[in-house]
Tab-separated table of C-alpha atoms in Angstrom:
chain	number	residue	atom	x	y	z
A	163	MET	CA	-71.112	-2.727	92.744
A	164	PRO	CA	-73.241	-2.021	89.765
A	165	LEU	CA	-74.129	-5.160	87.604
A	166	LEU	CA	-71.739	-3.409	84.372
A	167	LEU	CA	-68.883	-2.864	86.331
A	168	LEU	CA	-68.413	-5.974	87.555
A	169	LEU	CA	-68.893	-7.200	83.336
A	170	VAL	CA	-66.531	-4.300	83.414
A	171	GLN	CA	-64.092	-6.785	85.557
A	172	GLY	CA	-64.554	-9.330	83.908
A	173	GLY	CA	-63.577	-8.513	80.337
A	174	CYS	CA	-60.189	-7.495	81.977
A	175	ALA	CA	-59.126	-10.786	84.050
A	176	GLY	CA	-58.716	-13.189	81.353
A	177	VAL	CA	-55.071	-14.161	79.657
A	178	ARG	CA	-56.252	-13.849	75.920
A	179	ALA	CA	-55.547	-17.542	74.404
A	180	VAL	CA	-54.509	-16.682	71.215
A	181	ARG	CA	-53.803	-20.554	69.949
A	182	THR	CA	-53.714	-23.095	71.544
A	183	LEU	CA	-50.631	-25.254	73.373
A	184	GLU	CA	-49.717	-28.714	72.337
A	185	PRO	CA	-50.493	-31.714	73.598
A	186	GLY	CA	-48.591	-31.214	77.772
A	187	ALA	CA	-47.724	-28.290	77.334
A	188	THR	CA	-48.134	-25.503	80.567
A	189	GLU	CA	-48.141	-21.861	80.850
A	190	LEU	CA	-48.379	-20.081	83.433
A	191	ALA	CA	-49.020	-16.097	82.857
A	192	LEU	CA	-49.185	-12.438	84.894
A	193	ASN	CA	-51.830	-10.185	83.457
A	194	GLY	CA	-52.292	-6.523	84.253
A	195	GLY	CA	-54.318	-4.237	82.942
A	196	GLY	CA	-58.686	-2.872	83.709
A	197	PRO	CA	-60.769	-0.032	81.651
A	198	PHE	CA	-59.283	3.318	81.417
A	199	VAL	CA	-59.913	5.528	83.925
A	200	VAL	CA	-59.590	9.373	83.842
A	201	ASP	CA	-61.290	10.662	86.942
A	202	TYR	CA	-63.817	9.115	89.529
A	203	ALA	CA	-66.383	12.077	90.787
A	204	SER	CA	-66.789	10.582	93.814
A	205	SER	CA	-65.040	8.796	96.657
A	206	TYR	CA	-65.907	5.481	95.210
A	207	THR	CA	-62.364	3.498	93.550
A	208	GLY	CA	-65.008	0.586	91.475
A	209	PRO	CA	-62.769	-1.960	90.191
A	210	GLY	CA	-59.577	-0.353	88.234
A	211	GLY	CA	-56.695	-2.983	86.568
A	212	VAL	CA	-57.266	-6.260	87.087
A	213	LEU	CA	-53.849	-8.588	88.007
A	214	ASN	CA	-54.881	-11.972	87.821
A	215	ALA	CA	-52.801	-15.669	87.257
A	216	HIS	CA	-53.536	-18.499	84.917
A	217	LEU	CA	-51.957	-21.887	84.230
A	218	ARG	CA	-52.858	-23.361	80.190
A	219	HIS	CA	-51.949	-26.763	79.499
A	220	GLY	CA	-52.630	-28.905	76.160
A	221	LEU	CA	-55.161	-31.861	76.501
A	222	LYS	CA	-54.908	-32.117	73.163
A	223	ASP	CA	-54.266	-30.310	69.456
A	224	GLY	CA	-56.748	-27.831	68.967
A	225	VAL	CA	-58.078	-27.630	72.452
A	226	ASP	CA	-56.040	-26.689	76.101
A	227	ALA	CA	-58.035	-25.616	79.123
A	228	TYR	CA	-56.846	-22.821	82.151
A	229	LEU	CA	-57.579	-22.164	85.478
A	230	GLY	CA	-57.333	-18.768	86.254
A	231	MET	CA	-57.257	-16.685	90.093
A	232	ASP	CA	-57.533	-12.915	91.055
A	233	LEU	CA	-54.187	-11.833	92.942
A	234	GLY	CA	-56.425	-8.692	93.461
A	235	ALA	CA	-59.368	-9.360	94.228
A	236	PRO	CA	-58.416	-11.632	98.545
A	237	ALA	CA	-57.160	-7.842	99.430
A	238	PHE	CA	-61.402	-6.629	98.955
A	239	GLY	CA	-62.274	-10.222	100.633
A	240	THR	CA	-63.647	-11.353	97.553
A	241	VAL	CA	-61.789	-14.339	96.143
A	242	TRP	CA	-62.196	-14.207	91.812
A	243	VAL	CA	-61.495	-17.604	89.707
A	244	ASP	CA	-62.433	-18.409	85.985
A	245	GLY	CA	-61.827	-21.262	84.354
A	246	GLY	CA	-62.502	-23.189	80.606
A	247	VAL	CA	-61.161	-24.301	77.125
A	248	ALA	CA	-59.911	-22.480	74.111
A	249	LEU	CA	-60.664	-25.127	70.816
A	250	ARG	CA	-58.524	-24.256	67.482
A	251	LEU	CA	-62.020	-23.545	64.985
A	252	LEU	CA	-59.592	-22.919	61.782
A	253	GLN	CA	-55.610	-23.488	61.292
A	254	GLU	CA	-53.536	-20.438	59.330
A	255	GLY	CA	-53.037	-21.491	55.943
A	256	VAL	CA	-55.778	-24.129	54.749
A	257	ALA	CA	-56.304	-21.118	52.103
A	258	ALA	CA	-54.955	-18.044	51.428
A	259	GLY	CA	-55.185	-14.589	54.236
A	260	LEU	CA	-57.284	-16.870	56.274
A	261	PRO	CA	-56.462	-16.425	60.386
A	262	TYR	CA	-56.285	-18.578	62.608
A	263	LEU	CA	-59.105	-19.250	64.592
A	264	LEU	CA	-59.861	-20.131	67.962
A	265	LEU	CA	-62.523	-20.110	70.496
A	266	GLN	CA	-62.220	-19.743	74.547
A	267	GLN	CA	-65.115	-20.809	76.201
A	268	GLY	CA	-65.180	-20.090	79.926
A	269	LEU	CA	-66.704	-19.259	83.554
A	270	HIS	CA	-66.103	-17.400	85.977
A	271	TYR	CA	-67.446	-16.715	89.758
A	272	ALA	CA	-66.804	-14.869	92.463
A	273	THR	CA	-68.237	-14.474	96.666
A	274	ASP	CA	-67.150	-12.192	99.179
A	275	LEU	CA	-69.058	-14.648	101.421
A	276	ASP	CA	-72.336	-12.873	101.283
A	277	GLY	CA	-72.931	-12.495	97.839
A	278	HIS	CA	-71.857	-14.543	94.742
A	279	VAL	CA	-71.275	-13.364	90.835
A	280	VAL	CA	-70.992	-15.937	87.885
A	281	LEU	CA	-69.953	-14.663	84.333
A	282	ASP	CA	-69.811	-17.062	81.001
A	283	GLU	CA	-67.303	-15.760	78.796
A	284	LEU	CA	-67.194	-16.731	75.013
A	285	VAL	CA	-64.698	-15.608	73.371
A	286	LEU	CA	-63.621	-15.958	68.902
A	287	THR	CA	-59.962	-14.516	68.242
A	288	MET	CA	-57.771	-15.029	64.831
A	289	SER	CA	-55.060	-14.421	64.539
A	290	TYR	CA	-51.410	-13.910	61.662
A	291	ARG	CA	-48.002	-16.060	62.676
A	292	PHE	CA	-44.231	-13.996	61.853
A	293	GLY	CA	-41.768	-15.021	63.209
A	294	ALA	CA	-42.316	-14.518	66.975
A	295	PHE	CA	-45.128	-12.638	66.516
A	296	MET	CA	-48.199	-13.108	66.315
A	297	PRO	CA	-51.069	-10.199	66.193
A	298	PHE	CA	-54.388	-10.821	66.880
A	299	PHE	CA	-57.795	-9.697	67.188
A	300	GLY	CA	-61.729	-10.726	68.420
A	301	TRP	CA	-65.018	-10.441	70.018
A	302	ASP	CA	-65.438	-11.455	73.624
A	303	HIS	CA	-68.726	-12.140	75.433
A	304	VAL	CA	-69.082	-11.914	79.176
A	305	VAL	CA	-72.875	-12.810	80.009
A	306	SER	CA	-73.715	-12.542	83.403
A	307	LEU	CA	-75.649	-14.778	85.228
A	308	ALA	CA	-75.791	-13.771	88.555
A	309	PRO	CA	-77.202	-11.583	90.769
A	310	ALA	CA	-78.820	-10.834	87.745
A	311	LEU	CA	-78.695	-11.841	83.625
A	312	ASP	CA	-76.530	-8.814	81.602
A	313	HIS	CA	-73.918	-8.794	79.586
A	314	LEU	CA	-71.098	-6.684	77.479
A	315	GLY	CA	-69.820	-7.268	75.066
A	316	ILE	CA	-65.371	-6.140	74.053
A	317	ALA	CA	-63.583	-5.452	70.543
A	318	PHE	CA	-59.744	-6.418	70.942
A	319	VAL	CA	-56.756	-6.295	68.919
A	320	GLY	CA	-53.337	-6.641	70.390
A	321	LEU	CA	-49.888	-8.261	69.975
A	322	ARG	CA	-48.001	-11.380	71.030
A	323	TRP	CA	-44.217	-11.604	71.035
A	324	ASP	CA	-42.945	-15.867	71.845
A	325	GLY	CA	-39.613	-16.045	73.265
A	326	ARG	CA	-37.981	-20.229	73.555
A	327	ALA	CA	-39.293	-19.765	77.014
A	328	PHE	CA	-41.601	-17.190	77.709
A	329	PHE	CA	-44.753	-14.070	75.757
A	330	LEU	CA	-45.295	-10.957	76.384
A	331	SER	CA	-48.744	-9.822	75.057
A	332	HIS	CA	-50.127	-6.356	75.331
A	333	GLU	CA	-53.450	-5.722	74.549
A	334	LEU	CA	-56.050	-2.517	73.859
A	335	ARG	CA	-59.806	-3.423	74.573
A	336	TRP	CA	-63.017	-1.248	73.977
A	337	PHE	CA	-65.512	-3.011	76.508
A	338	GLY	CA	-68.673	-2.087	74.905
A	339	PRO	CA	-68.313	0.055	71.781
A	340	TRP	CA	-72.344	0.773	71.924
A	341	GLU	CA	-73.097	1.551	74.864
A	342	ASP	CA	-72.636	5.252	76.936
A	343	GLY	CA	-69.504	5.213	78.013
A	344	GLY	CA	-70.662	7.775	80.270
A	345	ARG	CA	-71.107	6.350	85.052
A	346	PRO	CA	-72.529	8.776	87.434
A	347	MET	CA	-69.465	7.170	89.957
A	348	MET	CA	-66.458	7.691	87.819
A	349	ARG	CA	-65.257	9.007	84.315
A	350	TYR	CA	-63.428	6.344	81.882
A	351	LEU	CA	-62.002	6.706	78.418
A	352	SER	CA	-64.533	6.940	76.072
A	353	PRO	CA	-64.602	7.831	72.319
A	354	GLY	CA	-67.352	9.538	71.472
A	355	GLY	CA	-69.208	8.729	74.663
A	356	ALA	CA	-69.600	5.190	72.780
A	357	GLY	CA	-67.927	2.302	75.447
A	358	VAL	CA	-64.509	2.235	77.073
A	359	LEU	CA	-61.466	2.268	76.310
A	360	GLY	CA	-58.733	-0.430	78.037
A	361	ALA	CA	-55.416	-2.051	78.404
A	362	THR	CA	-53.608	-5.252	79.596
A	363	LEU	CA	-50.374	-6.544	79.400
A	364	SER	CA	-49.464	-9.808	80.170
A	365	ILE	CA	-45.965	-12.642	80.487
A	366	GLY	CA	-45.945	-15.416	80.845
A	367	VAL	CA	-43.791	-19.050	80.526
A	368	ARG	CA	-43.563	-21.561	79.400
A	369	LEU	CA	-43.394	-25.093	81.611
C-alpha cells in the first residue's frame, strides 16, 4: 500500500479529543469515516472507510490518556492500534475571544506480521462551548516513522454535541491541502485538485 495512503488512514483512525475529561472520568467511543472516493481507476480497493474504537480516561485536571484499535483491520489480516495523551493548553474564557486549546500526542502501530507501520500524530484543537454544542477546528499532523519517513497535514472542522451520558461528533477533514489530489489508483474528492476531503462521525458514552 502506498505510504501516502497509510498516512491518510492514520489520519482517519482517531476519535477527536475536543476537551479533556474530568479526573477519573472515562469515555468509550466508536468512530467511522475516511476520505471521499469519487471512483476507482483499478481493482485496488485501498483504505476506504475506517471503523475504530477508543477508550479515553481523565488522569488529572487537564490531562487524558487514550487507547484505540481499528476494528476493520483484522478482516484484512492487519492489527492497527494507537494510544497517547491529550493536554489542555488553554482554558476557554481566560481572555475575551480565546478558545479552549488542546494538544494531542499519539502513536499508531500497524502490522500484518510481515511488516509494520509506525506513525506519530500531533493534533492541535481549538473549541468553543455553546451549551451542549462545541464547534471545533484545528490541525492534525501525521508523520510516518516506519517503514519510511513521510508526513501529511490535515485541516479539520467539526461539531460535538454532549448529552447526559452520550455524545455525537461530526467532522470534515481536508487531507494534505497542498498535495496533488490526483491518485493513480483511485480518485478522491479533491477541491481544485488540492488534497483530499473526508469526514468522520463519532458516537460515544461516558462510563
